[in-house]
XYZ file of C-alpha atoms in Angstrom:
480
model
C 37.812 -67.770 -133.107
C 39.202 -64.415 -133.241
C 37.513 -62.544 -129.666
C 39.280 -58.560 -131.062
C 35.913 -57.149 -132.427
C 33.518 -58.571 -129.666
C 31.932 -57.145 -127.180
C 32.895 -56.881 -123.346
C 29.673 -58.821 -121.876
C 30.985 -61.800 -124.724
C 34.615 -61.416 -123.496
C 33.768 -61.805 -119.519
C 31.090 -64.564 -120.501
C 33.698 -66.594 -122.508
C 36.760 -66.167 -119.657
C 34.683 -66.776 -116.905
C 33.151 -69.956 -118.528
C 36.998 -71.391 -119.381
C 36.152 -70.940 -123.197
C 39.086 -68.537 -123.508
C 41.650 -67.192 -121.608
C 42.417 -63.264 -120.287
C 45.864 -64.197 -122.199
C 44.393 -65.084 -125.311
C 41.941 -62.135 -125.206
C 44.674 -59.106 -124.324
C 46.901 -60.612 -126.644
C 44.529 -60.931 -129.659
C 43.895 -57.234 -129.212
C 47.891 -56.281 -128.639
C 48.119 -57.561 -131.565
C 44.607 -55.398 -133.767
C 46.021 -52.137 -131.898
C 49.565 -52.745 -133.380
C 47.780 -53.584 -137.283
C 45.023 -51.104 -136.737
C 46.346 -48.034 -134.148
C 49.046 -46.213 -137.246
C 46.147 -45.382 -139.292
C 44.378 -43.966 -135.802
C 46.528 -42.878 -133.714
C 44.435 -43.281 -130.960
C 47.357 -44.397 -128.170
C 50.268 -42.783 -126.658
C 51.236 -45.527 -125.207
C 50.796 -49.135 -125.549
C 51.410 -51.791 -122.585
C 52.799 -54.895 -123.145
C 52.931 -55.489 -120.277
C 49.014 -56.288 -120.478
C 50.106 -59.868 -120.963
C 51.595 -60.496 -117.751
C 48.356 -58.390 -115.732
C 46.152 -60.530 -118.049
C 47.786 -63.816 -116.364
C 47.434 -62.807 -113.404
C 43.589 -61.985 -113.768
C 43.659 -65.636 -114.943
C 44.944 -66.976 -111.932
C 42.392 -64.795 -109.685
C 40.304 -67.058 -107.186
C 37.572 -64.825 -107.817
C 37.624 -65.809 -111.738
C 34.332 -66.876 -112.435
C 33.095 -63.467 -110.410
C 34.511 -61.348 -112.486
C 31.931 -59.050 -114.461
C 34.483 -57.553 -116.067
C 36.945 -60.949 -117.064
C 39.643 -60.290 -119.109
C 38.296 -57.302 -121.050
C 40.722 -55.234 -122.852
C 40.185 -51.339 -121.455
C 42.052 -48.520 -123.066
C 42.344 -44.993 -120.062
C 42.742 -41.391 -121.194
C 46.114 -40.242 -120.582
C 44.604 -37.960 -117.752
C 43.803 -40.302 -115.653
C 46.522 -41.902 -113.584
C 48.043 -45.506 -114.136
C 49.762 -47.221 -111.529
C 53.257 -47.477 -113.500
C 52.715 -45.162 -115.815
C 53.085 -41.132 -116.535
C 49.894 -39.284 -117.055
C 50.784 -36.467 -119.252
C 47.297 -35.145 -119.754
C 48.269 -34.522 -124.124
C 51.050 -32.104 -123.179
C 54.947 -32.197 -122.906
C 55.067 -29.674 -120.073
C 53.451 -31.881 -117.566
C 55.333 -34.425 -114.982
C 56.905 -37.733 -116.589
C 56.922 -39.554 -113.218
C 54.539 -42.794 -113.122
C 52.201 -41.756 -111.384
C 52.559 -44.134 -107.775
C 48.460 -45.810 -107.994
C 45.444 -46.266 -109.740
C 42.925 -43.802 -109.940
C 40.117 -44.910 -108.234
C 37.960 -45.669 -111.731
C 41.094 -47.325 -112.876
C 41.270 -48.940 -110.217
C 37.727 -50.417 -109.973
C 37.527 -51.851 -113.271
C 41.078 -53.521 -112.736
C 39.331 -55.105 -110.114
C 35.992 -56.077 -112.378
C 38.731 -57.967 -114.017
C 39.334 -55.814 -117.001
C 43.292 -55.501 -118.284
C 44.497 -51.843 -119.213
C 45.833 -52.535 -122.633
C 47.069 -48.979 -123.482
C 46.961 -44.957 -122.649
C 45.494 -42.679 -125.487
C 45.347 -39.551 -127.254
C 43.952 -35.881 -125.788
C 44.235 -32.526 -126.959
C 47.167 -30.452 -124.203
C 45.281 -30.610 -121.119
C 41.616 -31.381 -122.161
C 40.718 -28.120 -123.421
C 39.276 -28.215 -126.908
C 37.102 -30.797 -128.913
C 39.738 -31.706 -131.279
C 42.139 -34.260 -131.303
C 45.808 -33.217 -131.760
C 48.886 -32.147 -128.911
C 52.710 -32.737 -128.963
C 52.203 -36.648 -129.478
C 50.359 -36.446 -132.680
C 46.485 -36.107 -134.240
C 43.591 -38.840 -133.690
C 42.278 -39.062 -136.928
C 38.632 -40.513 -137.524
C 37.844 -44.074 -138.097
C 35.493 -43.116 -140.573
C 37.605 -40.361 -142.469
C 40.943 -40.390 -141.050
C 41.076 -36.234 -143.100
C 38.924 -35.678 -140.209
C 39.474 -35.261 -136.356
C 37.706 -38.181 -133.716
C 36.553 -35.121 -131.699
C 37.779 -34.386 -127.562
C 39.047 -33.865 -126.067
C 38.500 -38.294 -125.345
C 39.574 -38.608 -129.224
C 41.983 -41.191 -128.287
C 39.506 -43.160 -126.271
C 36.633 -43.737 -128.811
C 38.944 -43.795 -131.903
C 40.074 -46.674 -130.076
C 36.423 -47.854 -129.684
C 35.252 -46.900 -132.988
C 38.537 -49.128 -135.025
C 37.624 -52.083 -132.519
C 40.967 -51.756 -130.783
C 39.445 -52.004 -127.536
C 35.800 -52.997 -126.377
C 35.797 -50.194 -123.813
C 36.992 -47.171 -122.974
C 37.405 -44.613 -120.140
C 37.709 -40.938 -120.409
C 36.278 -38.095 -119.284
C 33.707 -35.100 -120.526
C 34.031 -31.094 -118.576
C 32.153 -29.567 -122.129
C 31.521 -32.965 -123.741
C 34.475 -34.914 -123.974
C 33.117 -37.947 -123.785
C 29.722 -37.514 -125.778
C 31.143 -35.579 -128.778
C 34.121 -37.929 -130.157
C 31.715 -40.629 -129.191
C 29.634 -38.900 -131.780
C 32.219 -38.108 -133.723
C 33.790 -42.065 -134.156
C 30.214 -43.409 -134.163
C 30.256 -45.288 -131.001
C 27.990 -44.503 -127.685
C 29.086 -42.695 -124.162
C 27.556 -41.654 -121.166
C 28.554 -38.497 -119.294
C 27.022 -39.799 -115.608
C 25.072 -37.419 -113.812
C 27.021 -35.431 -110.530
C 28.724 -37.873 -107.986
C 27.630 -41.031 -109.506
C 31.177 -41.793 -110.773
C 34.577 -40.137 -108.972
C 35.793 -37.572 -110.758
C 39.330 -36.933 -112.482
C 41.402 -35.514 -110.632
C 41.437 -31.967 -111.580
C 37.396 -31.307 -111.485
C 37.077 -28.510 -113.068
C 35.618 -27.184 -110.918
C 32.657 -29.919 -110.598
C 32.139 -30.122 -114.462
C 34.052 -32.938 -115.412
C 32.768 -36.564 -114.919
C 34.409 -39.346 -116.016
C 32.635 -42.172 -117.929
C 32.615 -44.789 -120.226
C 32.869 -45.114 -124.075
C 31.876 -48.548 -126.195
C 29.529 -50.068 -129.095
C 26.668 -51.554 -127.453
C 24.661 -50.436 -124.647
C 25.129 -53.163 -122.611
C 28.417 -53.247 -122.554
C 27.933 -49.366 -122.171
C 25.931 -50.072 -118.843
C 28.262 -53.179 -117.308
C 31.431 -50.579 -117.711
C 29.190 -47.775 -115.769
C 27.673 -50.228 -113.350
C 31.706 -51.048 -112.441
C 32.700 -47.419 -112.164
C 29.579 -46.515 -110.118
C 30.089 -49.623 -107.995
C 26.587 -50.283 -108.341
C 25.595 -54.021 -109.499
C 21.925 -52.357 -110.351
C 23.486 -50.444 -113.624
C 24.671 -53.087 -115.408
C 21.363 -54.501 -116.274
C 19.691 -50.822 -116.335
C 19.770 -51.350 -120.325
C 17.124 -53.933 -120.200
C 14.348 -52.262 -119.296
C 15.241 -48.607 -117.987
C 15.289 -49.045 -114.721
C 17.816 -50.453 -112.299
C 17.863 -53.730 -111.736
C 19.169 -55.962 -109.035
C 21.303 -58.655 -109.612
C 19.931 -62.126 -108.482
C 22.119 -64.278 -106.436
C 24.421 -66.777 -107.800
C 21.557 -69.987 -107.888
C 22.276 -73.511 -105.496
C 23.202 -76.983 -106.294
C 19.672 -78.681 -106.406
C 19.699 -81.681 -103.657
C 17.934 -83.439 -106.819
C 20.026 -83.010 -108.869
C 22.942 -85.659 -110.199
C 26.853 -84.192 -109.379
C 27.171 -82.767 -112.493
C 23.833 -80.207 -113.012
C 23.138 -77.467 -111.033
C 19.780 -75.721 -111.806
C 19.639 -72.670 -113.514
C 17.141 -70.339 -114.993
C 16.885 -68.943 -118.362
C 19.054 -66.584 -119.487
C 17.992 -62.967 -120.473
C 16.669 -62.600 -124.082
C 19.472 -60.144 -125.752
C 17.202 -57.409 -126.699
C 15.559 -54.614 -124.634
C 12.153 -54.637 -122.958
C 9.520 -52.418 -123.184
C 8.802 -49.235 -120.997
C 7.257 -45.879 -121.258
C 8.815 -42.245 -120.674
C 7.334 -38.761 -122.001
C 9.800 -38.261 -124.503
C 10.963 -34.339 -125.611
C 12.728 -33.903 -128.936
C 14.762 -30.855 -129.756
C 15.835 -31.239 -133.468
C 17.408 -27.142 -133.140
C 17.251 -26.306 -129.682
C 20.367 -23.861 -129.997
C 20.148 -19.724 -129.813
C 20.008 -17.836 -132.875
C 23.308 -17.213 -134.875
C 24.488 -21.610 -133.923
C 22.374 -23.355 -136.650
C 22.621 -26.687 -136.470
C 22.901 -29.269 -139.936
C 19.362 -30.197 -141.303
C 20.798 -34.580 -141.623
C 21.573 -33.516 -137.959
C 18.303 -32.129 -136.848
C 16.321 -34.935 -139.160
C 18.655 -37.716 -136.922
C 16.979 -36.325 -133.697
C 13.746 -36.875 -135.414
C 14.506 -39.979 -136.801
C 15.369 -41.264 -132.638
C 12.619 -40.051 -131.391
C 10.100 -41.854 -134.081
C 12.044 -44.588 -133.212
C 11.258 -44.403 -129.651
C 7.605 -43.385 -130.407
C 7.048 -46.469 -132.306
C 8.800 -47.966 -129.124
C 6.127 -47.335 -126.940
C 7.171 -43.912 -125.769
C 4.936 -40.913 -125.303
C 7.011 -38.959 -127.701
C 6.346 -34.657 -127.428
C 8.609 -31.691 -129.837
C 10.336 -28.797 -127.576
C 10.072 -25.733 -129.677
C 12.128 -24.231 -126.727
C 15.626 -22.459 -127.471
C 18.368 -22.949 -124.922
C 18.567 -19.292 -123.296
C 20.435 -16.468 -124.707
C 22.244 -16.069 -122.164
C 23.770 -19.688 -121.516
C 25.914 -20.535 -123.943
C 28.302 -17.025 -123.185
C 27.865 -17.709 -119.195
C 29.396 -21.743 -120.676
C 32.083 -20.574 -122.765
C 33.299 -17.917 -119.878
C 33.266 -20.971 -117.829
C 35.678 -23.076 -120.189
C 38.148 -20.205 -120.696
C 38.393 -19.545 -117.473
C 38.928 -23.276 -116.492
C 41.468 -23.586 -119.207
C 43.397 -21.002 -117.416
C 43.471 -22.692 -114.257
C 44.452 -25.562 -115.683
C 47.378 -24.300 -117.505
C 47.823 -22.482 -114.110
C 51.466 -24.026 -112.453
C 53.097 -25.088 -116.149
C 55.518 -23.417 -117.925
C 53.747 -20.710 -120.600
C 57.040 -20.892 -122.668
C 56.356 -24.411 -123.408
C 52.967 -25.038 -123.530
C 50.739 -25.052 -127.359
C 50.146 -21.751 -128.783
C 46.324 -22.510 -128.980
C 47.171 -23.735 -124.898
C 48.346 -20.117 -124.709
C 45.478 -18.263 -125.780
C 42.692 -19.969 -124.214
C 44.402 -19.763 -120.899
C 45.008 -16.106 -121.532
C 41.577 -15.101 -122.359
C 40.247 -17.270 -118.967
C 42.350 -15.076 -116.931
C 41.175 -11.872 -118.663
C 37.783 -13.070 -118.140
C 38.343 -13.959 -114.747
C 40.294 -10.478 -114.135
C 37.265 -9.342 -115.222
C 34.649 -11.057 -112.964
C 33.213 -12.716 -116.320
C 34.004 -16.130 -115.365
C 30.437 -17.704 -115.915
C 30.046 -18.552 -112.216
C 26.631 -16.782 -111.701
C 25.692 -18.119 -115.230
C 25.935 -21.768 -114.137
C 24.194 -20.885 -110.797
C 21.151 -19.492 -112.035
C 21.388 -22.049 -114.881
C 21.707 -25.455 -112.440
C 19.773 -24.299 -109.539
C 16.696 -23.285 -111.751
C 17.386 -22.399 -115.136
C 17.871 -26.423 -116.581
C 15.238 -27.424 -114.900
C 12.526 -24.498 -115.973
C 13.513 -25.217 -119.585
C 13.888 -29.138 -119.487
C 9.948 -29.305 -118.375
C 7.896 -32.369 -117.964
C 9.689 -34.592 -119.668
C 11.177 -37.455 -118.656
C 14.249 -37.081 -121.452
C 14.976 -35.297 -123.890
C 17.006 -35.691 -127.800
C 19.096 -33.446 -129.217
C 21.837 -33.320 -131.720
C 25.443 -34.125 -130.173
C 27.029 -32.010 -132.776
C 25.514 -29.053 -135.272
C 28.129 -29.984 -137.860
C 30.309 -32.215 -139.348
C 33.955 -32.971 -137.235
C 36.296 -30.277 -138.137
C 39.218 -31.618 -140.839
C 42.181 -33.223 -138.148
C 44.953 -31.179 -138.664
C 47.393 -29.548 -136.085
C 44.920 -26.732 -134.777
C 47.451 -26.398 -131.382
C 50.003 -24.178 -133.647
C 47.048 -22.216 -133.873
C 45.366 -19.345 -132.142
C 42.544 -18.497 -129.938
C 40.196 -17.589 -132.187
C 40.410 -20.186 -135.002
C 40.134 -22.513 -132.341
C 37.502 -21.206 -130.121
C 35.493 -20.643 -132.775
C 36.056 -24.447 -134.273
C 34.606 -25.989 -131.207
C 31.538 -23.344 -130.527
C 30.549 -23.650 -133.861
C 30.839 -27.973 -134.443
C 29.897 -28.906 -130.923
C 28.060 -26.472 -128.912
C 25.076 -28.424 -127.149
C 26.821 -30.335 -124.745
C 28.305 -28.084 -122.654
C 25.184 -26.669 -120.764
C 24.684 -30.264 -119.292
C 27.504 -29.860 -117.551
C 27.261 -26.641 -116.158
C 24.057 -28.265 -114.272
C 25.673 -31.493 -113.891
C 22.940 -33.483 -115.127
C 23.504 -37.313 -117.005
C 23.825 -37.635 -120.411
C 23.967 -40.043 -123.364
C 25.522 -40.085 -126.800
C 23.779 -42.614 -129.418
C 24.963 -43.082 -133.016
C 21.993 -43.324 -135.585
C 22.540 -42.282 -138.808
C 25.558 -41.884 -141.242
C 25.345 -38.002 -142.526
C 25.896 -37.600 -146.632
C 29.648 -36.979 -145.966
C 29.728 -40.890 -144.769
C 30.354 -39.884 -141.489
C 28.176 -41.169 -138.277
C 25.735 -39.172 -136.599
C 24.829 -39.103 -132.985
C 21.921 -37.892 -131.071
C 22.636 -36.819 -127.412
C 19.730 -37.772 -124.977
C 19.704 -36.011 -121.329
C 17.951 -36.247 -118.460
C 17.802 -35.047 -115.240
C 19.613 -36.175 -111.772
C 19.500 -40.206 -111.560
C 18.180 -40.696 -114.807
C 21.428 -43.237 -116.217
C 18.910 -46.000 -116.071
C 16.612 -44.716 -118.945
C 18.984 -43.246 -120.851
C 20.690 -46.983 -121.078
C 17.504 -48.087 -121.375
C 16.929 -45.783 -124.398
C 20.275 -46.598 -126.087
C 19.390 -50.030 -126.590
C 15.759 -49.715 -128.019
C 17.735 -46.989 -130.604
C 20.554 -49.811 -130.997
C 17.854 -52.074 -131.513
C 16.198 -50.393 -134.860
C 19.595 -48.744 -135.943
C 22.206 -51.591 -135.104
C 25.950 -50.236 -134.775
C 28.721 -50.693 -137.364
C 32.491 -50.775 -138.050
C 33.926 -48.023 -140.231
C 34.761 -49.491 -143.780
C 38.045 -50.637 -143.573
C 38.053 -51.742 -139.190
C 35.627 -54.740 -139.727
C 36.309 -58.006 -138.883
């Protein structure tokens, strides 16, 4: 049986039961990476030592209790993995190996996952594109298009079936944008749920998982958050405390253990007030009509699932866009601070220079961020439980060496195609991207669903219902 291409839930269940070993699973995924990554460029480093680490997982005394037993995972190369250099998409950063895992990586390993590789991102994770000194991450649906960014390699690796789960982070959409580009799921948790990366971008950035199924995404998020009640939240949009293991019955024979019936694989009905906004962007930022139609399609699917659905007609405040852009650029300047500017990419130098100028003029977006997070987001959101918007405004740009281009071309490319995600970093609210349809260009279309703080279970439950109506598919040439 081929295990590459299976879900994390399937793999972990099989390893716990003894149907397959963690070693076999990891070896098959390393083989899939060797066959597929030349078309995509998702990985900066492939970890052959993962086989030894899988063997160690197989020998663990608590194997039967590990939620991610033997599951191969890919880690974005701006999160520390013990014994590996953390390059952050740059040739300028230090090449010394990290002395210990980032806490999110440590949690994945403690749950039984095996790190098979480090994934590519643009230099310092500053843009929604996938090119760096280590190559260009290409979209598995169309290699002429970018996989998005900045968690480009993580999204492409999941979409191409090289891993069932990947870890990335999101400072202005860096999980949701590449997930939408590549047709996979990703969730940006709300502030405080999951430990953030070392470079927190002043609290804007959150670590989160990417996957192909809502059940995998919920399981990974539960591990990252150290909250087991999130693992099954996809079933009914609420936290579900895990049931204690069943004890052997005093009436059973030696080989018999009474167990309840396994839960159904389909999501359960629940009722939320769902708002949808096909075009929430201010004047001057158009949204592709097919992307708008996908938002309406998602709303209709959820209406048929039993939710109360209303249209949200208000545009995002005109002042929020400039504040978001200013915040992005000033954080770019802070990320580049201390590195040799002469060796940085032209794009990075331009973004950082713009950020320094804005900072010197006190146009750093701080007031806009405080206004939006303090009361603006809540007032604009209204009385809905969740809000559906486009994840992108148009199809991803071409997969080219954008890092060799200047500030203006990169800034315009990012703002034109991916302006819908940043506002929710500005206020720290959770948001998820769910693939829903296929564009006339044969690229996937994703929708973004946003919830107020604490709404991650709602997002996971809605993602499961959308997937039940619109089952996920692999890109052409990457099926198993």
